[in-house]
CSV table of C-alpha atoms and ligand atoms in Angstrom, one decimal:
chain,number,residue,atom,x,y,z
A,299,HIS,CA,126.5,85.6,134.0
A,300,LEU,CA,124.2,83.6,131.8
A,301,GLU,CA,123.0,81.7,134.8
A,302,VAL,CA,122.1,84.9,136.6
A,303,LEU,CA,120.2,86.0,133.5
A,304,SER,CA,118.3,82.8,133.4
A,305,VAL,CA,117.3,82.9,137.0
A,306,GLN,CA,116.1,86.4,136.6
A,307,ARG,CA,114.2,85.3,133.5
A,308,THR,CA,112.5,82.5,135.4
A,309,SER,CA,111.5,84.7,138.3
A,310,LEU,CA,110.1,87.3,135.9
A,311,LEU,CA,108.2,84.7,134.1
A,312,ASN,CA,106.7,83.2,137.3
A,313,ASP,CA,105.7,86.7,138.4
A,314,MET,CA,104.2,87.4,135.0
A,315,ARG,CA,102.1,84.3,135.2
A,316,ASN,CA,100.6,85.6,138.4
A,317,ALA,CA,100.3,89.2,137.3
A,318,LEU,CA,97.1,88.5,135.3
A,319,LEU,CA,95.5,86.6,138.1
A,320,ASN,CA,96.4,89.3,140.6
A,321,ASP,CA,95.3,92.2,138.4
A,322,GLN,CA,98.7,93.8,138.2
A,323,PHE,CA,98.5,95.1,134.7
A,324,GLU,CA,97.3,98.6,133.9
A,325,LEU,CA,96.8,100.5,130.7
A,326,HIS,CA,98.0,104.0,130.2
A,327,TYR,CA,96.7,106.2,127.4
A,328,GLN,CA,98.6,108.6,125.2
A,329,VAL,CA,96.7,111.1,123.1
A,330,LEU,CA,97.0,111.5,119.3
A,331,VAL,CA,96.1,115.0,117.9
A,332,ASP,CA,95.3,116.1,114.4
A,333,ALA,CA,96.8,119.0,112.4
A,334,ASN,CA,94.7,121.4,114.4
A,335,GLN,CA,95.9,120.0,117.7
A,336,ASN,CA,92.5,118.4,118.4
A,337,PRO,CA,92.5,115.0,120.3
A,338,VAL,CA,91.2,112.4,117.9
A,339,ALA,CA,92.5,109.1,119.4
A,340,CYS,CA,94.7,107.6,122.0
A,341,GLU,CA,97.1,104.6,122.2
A,342,ALA,CA,96.7,102.1,125.0
A,343,LEU,CA,100.1,101.2,126.5
A,344,ILE,CA,100.5,98.4,129.0
A,345,ARG,CA,102.2,98.8,132.4
A,346,TRP,CA,102.9,96.2,135.0
A,347,ASN,CA,102.6,97.2,138.7
A,348,HIS,CA,105.0,94.7,140.1
A,349,PRO,CA,104.6,94.3,143.9
A,350,GLU,CA,108.4,94.5,144.5
A,351,ARG,CA,109.9,96.0,141.4
A,352,GLY,CA,107.3,98.8,141.0
A,353,LEU,CA,106.2,99.9,137.6
A,354,VAL,CA,107.8,97.7,134.9
A,355,ALA,CA,107.9,99.1,131.4
A,356,PRO,CA,106.7,96.9,128.5
A,357,ASP,CA,110.1,96.7,126.8
A,358,GLU,CA,111.2,94.7,129.9
A,359,PHE,CA,108.4,92.1,129.8
A,360,ILE,CA,106.7,92.0,126.4
A,361,PRO,CA,109.6,90.2,124.6
A,362,LEU,CA,109.6,87.4,127.3
A,363,ALA,CA,105.8,87.3,127.1
A,364,GLU,CA,106.1,86.8,123.4
A,365,GLN,CA,108.7,84.1,123.7
A,366,THR,CA,106.5,82.2,126.1
A,367,LYS,CA,103.2,83.0,124.4
A,368,LEU,CA,101.9,84.6,127.6
A,369,ILE,CA,101.3,87.6,125.3
A,370,ILE,CA,98.2,85.8,124.2
A,371,PRO,CA,96.2,86.0,127.5
A,372,ILE,CA,97.8,89.4,128.1
A,373,GLY,CA,96.7,90.6,124.7
A,374,GLU,CA,93.2,89.4,125.4
A,375,TRP,CA,93.2,91.3,128.6
A,376,VAL,CA,94.4,94.5,126.8
A,377,PHE,CA,91.6,94.1,124.2
A,378,ASN,CA,88.9,93.5,126.9
A,379,LYS,CA,90.1,96.4,129.0
A,380,SER,CA,90.2,98.7,126.0
A,381,CYS,CA,86.6,97.8,125.0
A,382,GLN,CA,85.5,98.6,128.6
A,383,VAL,CA,87.0,102.1,128.6
A,384,LEU,CA,86.1,103.0,125.0
A,385,LYS,CA,82.6,104.2,126.0
A,386,THR,CA,84.0,106.5,128.7
A,387,LEU,CA,86.6,107.9,126.3
A,388,GLN,CA,83.9,108.6,123.6
A,389,GLN,CA,81.7,110.3,126.2
A,390,ARG,CA,84.5,112.6,127.0
A,391,TYR,CA,86.0,113.2,123.5
A,392,GLY,CA,83.2,112.4,121.1
A,393,GLU,CA,81.9,109.3,119.4
A,394,ASP,CA,84.5,109.4,116.6
A,395,PHE,CA,87.3,109.1,119.2
A,396,ARG,CA,89.4,106.0,118.5
A,397,LEU,CA,91.5,103.7,120.7
A,398,SER,CA,94.6,102.0,119.4
A,399,ILE,CA,95.9,98.8,120.8
A,400,ASN,CA,99.2,97.1,120.1
A,401,VAL,CA,98.8,93.5,118.9
A,402,SER,CA,101.8,91.2,118.8
A,403,PRO,CA,102.5,89.0,115.7
A,404,VAL,CA,102.5,86.1,118.2
A,405,GLN,CA,98.8,86.7,118.8
A,406,PHE,CA,98.1,86.5,115.1
A,407,ALA,CA,100.2,83.4,114.6
A,408,ASP,CA,98.6,81.5,117.6
A,409,ALA,CA,97.0,78.2,116.6
A,410,GLU,CA,93.7,79.0,118.4
A,411,CYS,CA,93.9,82.5,117.1
A,412,LYS,CA,91.7,84.0,119.9
A,413,LEU,CA,91.6,87.3,118.2
A,414,LEU,CA,89.3,86.0,115.5
A,415,LYS,CA,86.6,86.3,118.1
A,416,TRP,CA,87.2,90.0,118.7
A,417,PRO,CA,84.7,91.2,116.0
A,418,GLU,CA,82.0,89.0,117.6
A,419,TYR,CA,82.7,90.5,121.0
A,420,LEU,CA,82.4,94.0,119.6
A,421,SER,CA,79.0,93.4,118.1
A,422,GLY,CA,77.8,91.8,121.3
A,423,ASN,CA,78.8,94.9,123.2
A,424,ASP,CA,77.5,97.5,120.8
A,425,ILE,CA,81.0,98.8,119.8
A,426,GLN,CA,81.8,100.2,116.4
A,427,PRO,CA,84.7,98.2,115.0
A,428,SER,CA,86.1,101.4,113.4
A,429,SER,CA,86.6,102.8,116.8
A,430,ILE,CA,89.4,100.3,117.4
A,431,VAL,CA,92.7,100.6,115.7
A,432,VAL,CA,95.0,97.6,115.7
A,433,GLU,CA,98.6,98.5,115.6
A,434,ILE,CA,100.7,95.8,113.9
A,435,THR,CA,104.4,95.7,112.9
A,436,GLU,CA,105.9,95.2,109.5
A,437,GLY,CA,107.0,91.7,110.3
A,438,LEU,CA,103.4,90.5,110.3
A,439,LEU,CA,102.9,91.5,106.7
A,440,MET,CA,106.0,89.6,105.6
A,441,ASP,CA,105.1,86.5,107.4
A,442,ASN,CA,104.2,84.2,104.5
A,443,LYS,CA,102.8,81.3,106.4
A,444,GLY,CA,99.4,82.7,105.5
A,445,LYS,CA,97.6,82.2,108.8
A,446,SER,CA,98.5,85.6,110.3
A,447,LEU,CA,97.6,87.3,107.1
A,448,SER,CA,94.2,85.7,106.8
A,449,ALA,CA,93.5,86.8,110.4
A,450,LEU,CA,94.5,90.3,109.5
A,451,LEU,CA,92.1,90.2,106.5
A,452,HIS,CA,89.4,89.0,108.8
A,453,PHE,CA,90.0,92.0,111.0
A,454,ARG,CA,89.9,94.3,108.0
A,455,ASP,CA,86.6,92.8,106.7
A,456,ALA,CA,85.1,93.1,110.2
A,457,GLY,CA,85.8,96.9,110.0
A,458,PHE,CA,88.7,97.3,112.4
A,459,GLN,CA,91.2,100.0,111.4
A,460,VAL,CA,94.8,98.9,111.0
A,461,SER,CA,97.9,101.0,111.7
A,462,LEU,CA,101.4,100.0,110.7
A,463,ASP,CA,103.7,100.8,113.7
A,464,ASP,CA,107.4,101.7,113.7
A,465,PHE,CA,107.2,102.3,110.0
A,466,GLY,CA,110.6,102.8,108.3
A,467,THR,CA,112.5,100.4,110.4
A,468,GLY,CA,111.6,97.3,108.5
A,469,TYR,CA,111.3,96.3,104.9
A,470,SER,CA,107.6,96.6,104.1
A,471,SER,CA,106.9,96.7,100.4
A,472,LEU,CA,104.3,99.1,99.0
A,473,ALA,CA,102.5,96.1,97.5
A,474,TYR,CA,101.8,94.7,101.0
A,475,ILE,CA,100.6,98.0,102.3
A,476,GLN,CA,98.1,98.3,99.6
A,477,GLU,CA,97.0,94.7,99.6
A,478,TYR,CA,96.2,94.7,103.3
A,479,ASP,CA,94.3,97.9,103.2
A,480,ILE,CA,96.4,99.6,105.9
A,481,ASP,CA,94.6,102.7,107.2
A,482,TYR,CA,97.6,104.5,108.9
A,483,LEU,CA,101.4,104.4,108.8
A,484,LYS,CA,103.1,105.4,112.0
A,485,ILE,CA,106.5,106.9,111.3
A,486,ASP,CA,109.0,105.5,113.8
A,487,ARG,CA,110.0,107.9,116.5
A,488,HIS,CA,113.7,107.6,115.7
A,489,PHE,CA,113.1,109.3,112.3
A,490,VAL,CA,111.0,112.0,114.0
A,491,GLN,CA,113.7,112.7,116.6
A,492,GLN,CA,116.3,113.2,113.9
A,493,LEU,CA,114.1,115.6,112.0
A,494,ASN,CA,116.1,118.7,113.0
A,495,GLY,CA,119.4,116.8,112.6
A,496,PRO,CA,120.7,115.3,109.4
A,497,ALA,CA,118.7,116.3,106.4
A,498,ASP,CA,118.1,112.7,105.3
A,499,SER,CA,115.6,112.1,108.1
A,500,ALA,CA,113.4,115.0,106.9
A,501,ILE,CA,113.6,113.6,103.3
A,502,LEU,CA,112.6,110.2,104.5
A,503,CYS,CA,109.6,111.5,106.6
A,504,GLU,CA,108.4,113.6,103.7
A,505,SER,CA,108.7,110.7,101.2
A,506,ILE,CA,106.7,108.4,103.5
A,507,ILE,CA,104.0,111.1,103.9
A,508,VAL,CA,103.8,111.7,100.1
A,509,MET,CA,103.8,108.0,99.3
A,510,ALA,CA,101.2,107.2,101.9
A,511,HIS,CA,98.9,110.0,100.7
A,512,LYS,CA,99.1,108.8,97.1
A,513,LEU,CA,98.0,105.4,98.4
A,514,GLY,CA,95.1,106.9,100.4
A,515,ILE,CA,96.8,106.2,103.7
A,516,GLU,CA,97.0,108.7,106.6
A,517,VAL,CA,100.2,109.2,108.5
A,518,ILE,CA,100.9,109.5,112.2
A,519,ALA,CA,104.3,110.7,113.6
A,520,GLU,CA,105.2,109.3,117.0
A,521,GLY,CA,107.7,110.6,119.5
A,522,VAL,CA,107.1,114.3,118.8
A,523,GLU,CA,108.9,116.1,121.6
A,524,THR,CA,109.6,119.6,120.3
A,525,LEU,CA,107.8,122.5,118.5
A,526,GLU,CA,110.4,122.3,115.8
A,527,GLN,CA,109.5,118.7,115.0
A,528,GLN,CA,105.8,119.6,115.2
A,529,GLN,CA,106.4,122.4,112.7
A,530,ALA,CA,108.5,120.3,110.3
A,531,LEU,CA,105.8,117.6,110.3
A,532,ALA,CA,103.0,120.1,109.8
A,533,ASP,CA,104.9,121.5,106.8
A,534,MET,CA,105.1,118.0,105.3
A,535,GLY,CA,101.3,117.5,105.7
A,536,CYS,CA,101.5,114.9,108.4
A,537,ASP,CA,98.0,114.0,109.5
A,538,TYR,CA,98.4,113.2,113.2
A,539,VAL,CA,101.1,113.5,115.8
A,540,GLN,CA,101.7,111.8,119.1
A,541,GLY,CA,104.5,112.4,121.7
A,542,TYR,CA,105.6,113.9,124.9
A,543,LEU,CA,105.0,117.4,123.5
A,544,TYR,CA,101.3,116.7,123.9
A,545,SER,CA,101.3,114.2,126.7
A,546,ARG,CA,103.0,111.2,128.1
A,547,PRO,CA,101.0,108.1,128.5
A,548,ILE,CA,98.8,108.6,131.6
A,549,PRO,CA,96.3,106.6,133.6
A,550,LEU,CA,92.6,106.7,132.6
A,551,ALA,CA,91.6,108.9,135.5
A,552,LYS,CA,93.9,111.7,134.3
A,553,PHE,CA,92.9,111.2,130.7
A,554,ILE,CA,89.2,111.9,131.1
B,795,C2E,P1,105.3,101.5,120.6
B,795,C2E,O1,104.0,100.8,120.2
B,795,C2E,O2,106.1,102.0,119.5
B,795,C2E,O3,104.8,102.7,121.6
B,795,C2E,C1,105.4,103.9,121.7
B,795,C2E,C2,106.4,104.0,122.8
B,795,C2E,O4,107.1,105.3,122.7
B,795,C2E,C3,105.8,104.0,124.2
B,795,C2E,O5,106.7,103.3,125.0
B,795,C2E,C4,105.6,105.4,124.5
B,795,C2E,O6,105.5,105.7,125.9
B,795,C2E,C5,106.9,106.0,123.9
B,795,C2E,N1,106.7,107.4,123.6
B,795,C2E,C6,105.6,108.1,123.3
B,795,C2E,N2,105.9,109.4,123.0
B,795,C2E,C7,107.2,109.5,123.2
B,795,C2E,C8,108.1,110.6,123.0
B,795,C2E,O7,107.7,111.8,122.7
B,795,C2E,N3,109.5,110.4,123.2
B,795,C2E,C9,109.9,109.1,123.6
B,795,C2E,N4,111.2,109.0,123.8
B,795,C2E,N5,109.1,108.1,123.7
B,795,C2E,C10,107.8,108.3,123.5
B,795,C2E,P2,106.2,102.2,126.1
B,795,C2E,O8,104.9,102.6,126.7
B,795,C2E,O9,107.4,102.0,127.0
B,795,C2E,O10,106.0,100.9,125.1
B,795,C2E,C11,107.1,100.3,124.5
B,795,C2E,C12,106.6,99.3,123.5
B,795,C2E,O11,106.0,98.2,124.2
B,795,C2E,C13,105.6,99.8,122.5
B,795,C2E,O12,106.2,100.5,121.5
B,795,C2E,C14,105.0,98.5,122.1
B,795,C2E,O13,105.8,97.9,121.1
B,795,C2E,C15,105.1,97.6,123.3
B,795,C2E,N6,103.7,97.6,124.0
B,795,C2E,C16,103.2,98.5,124.9
B,795,C2E,N7,102.0,98.1,125.2
B,795,C2E,C17,101.7,97.0,124.6
B,795,C2E,C18,100.6,96.1,124.6
B,795,C2E,O14,99.5,96.3,125.2
B,795,C2E,N8,100.7,94.9,123.8
B,795,C2E,C19,101.9,94.7,123.1
B,795,C2E,N9,101.9,93.6,122.3
B,795,C2E,N10,102.9,95.5,123.1
B,795,C2E,C20,102.8,96.6,123.8
B,796,CA,CA1,102.3,101.3,119.0
B,797,CA,CA1,105.9,102.7,117.5
């Protein structure tokens, strides 16, 4: 059984190496709306158009891309593509419209640290760094090797916005969140989806929102699927929501 898995892994890996060359990746965009339901931003989510397998979801290839560091060139592609579409999005939704990209801790830890060049790229292309939101996960803040954190500080100093993804699933301390000047907390969708279930989830969401606001951080709830969840989050003062209730991630042509 393990052998089968390793053969599958090798073939997926070979295919992934060619995917960049053959232009098989694609970004889909999912809207974020504010408390008045106005679109304010979107999140870019990668898809892989595999010639035989069809559309492959990121959960099926991102972990392998991270293990093999292929996520570094893939992440560079995501950043470049996002910069290319930003102008189009801002023409359609206004110049304050933001674009979020997911950045893997592997990209931050990379010895060459390609992403340190991103701010330069933006200024060369006349893009406001505050239009780009970098979504990181809690693990990055707890990595005490220093390198990743100094890259994160470099981003912050360059004016990028930073969002802490999947919040509530890890062990981030408040001290880290303040020290690294996080702009947004994204409440993990598992908490949002239990909002109308056991009361604990509602207490948790509300505490996150109150705490974040005290620290001057805005809160995004992801995975909002029902009007009940939307209402509960609005009552708690959640700043932004994202989820199938508003839209699934869709190709650019449908988004604009
Ligand atoms: P994530 O960053 O937490 O992204 C949110 C995921 O939840 C997306 O799955 C999105 O399609 C899904 N989602 C959004 N709204 C709802 C909803 O209302 N209900 C439910 N059940 N799901 C919802 P997706 O696109 O399959 O991406 C999965 C994960 O793959 C992402 O989780 C992210 O960690 C990773 N990923 C996606 N694109 C990239 C990328 O460009 N770079 C890196 N490093 N990771 C990426
Ligand atoms: Ca994300
Ligand atoms: Ca998330």
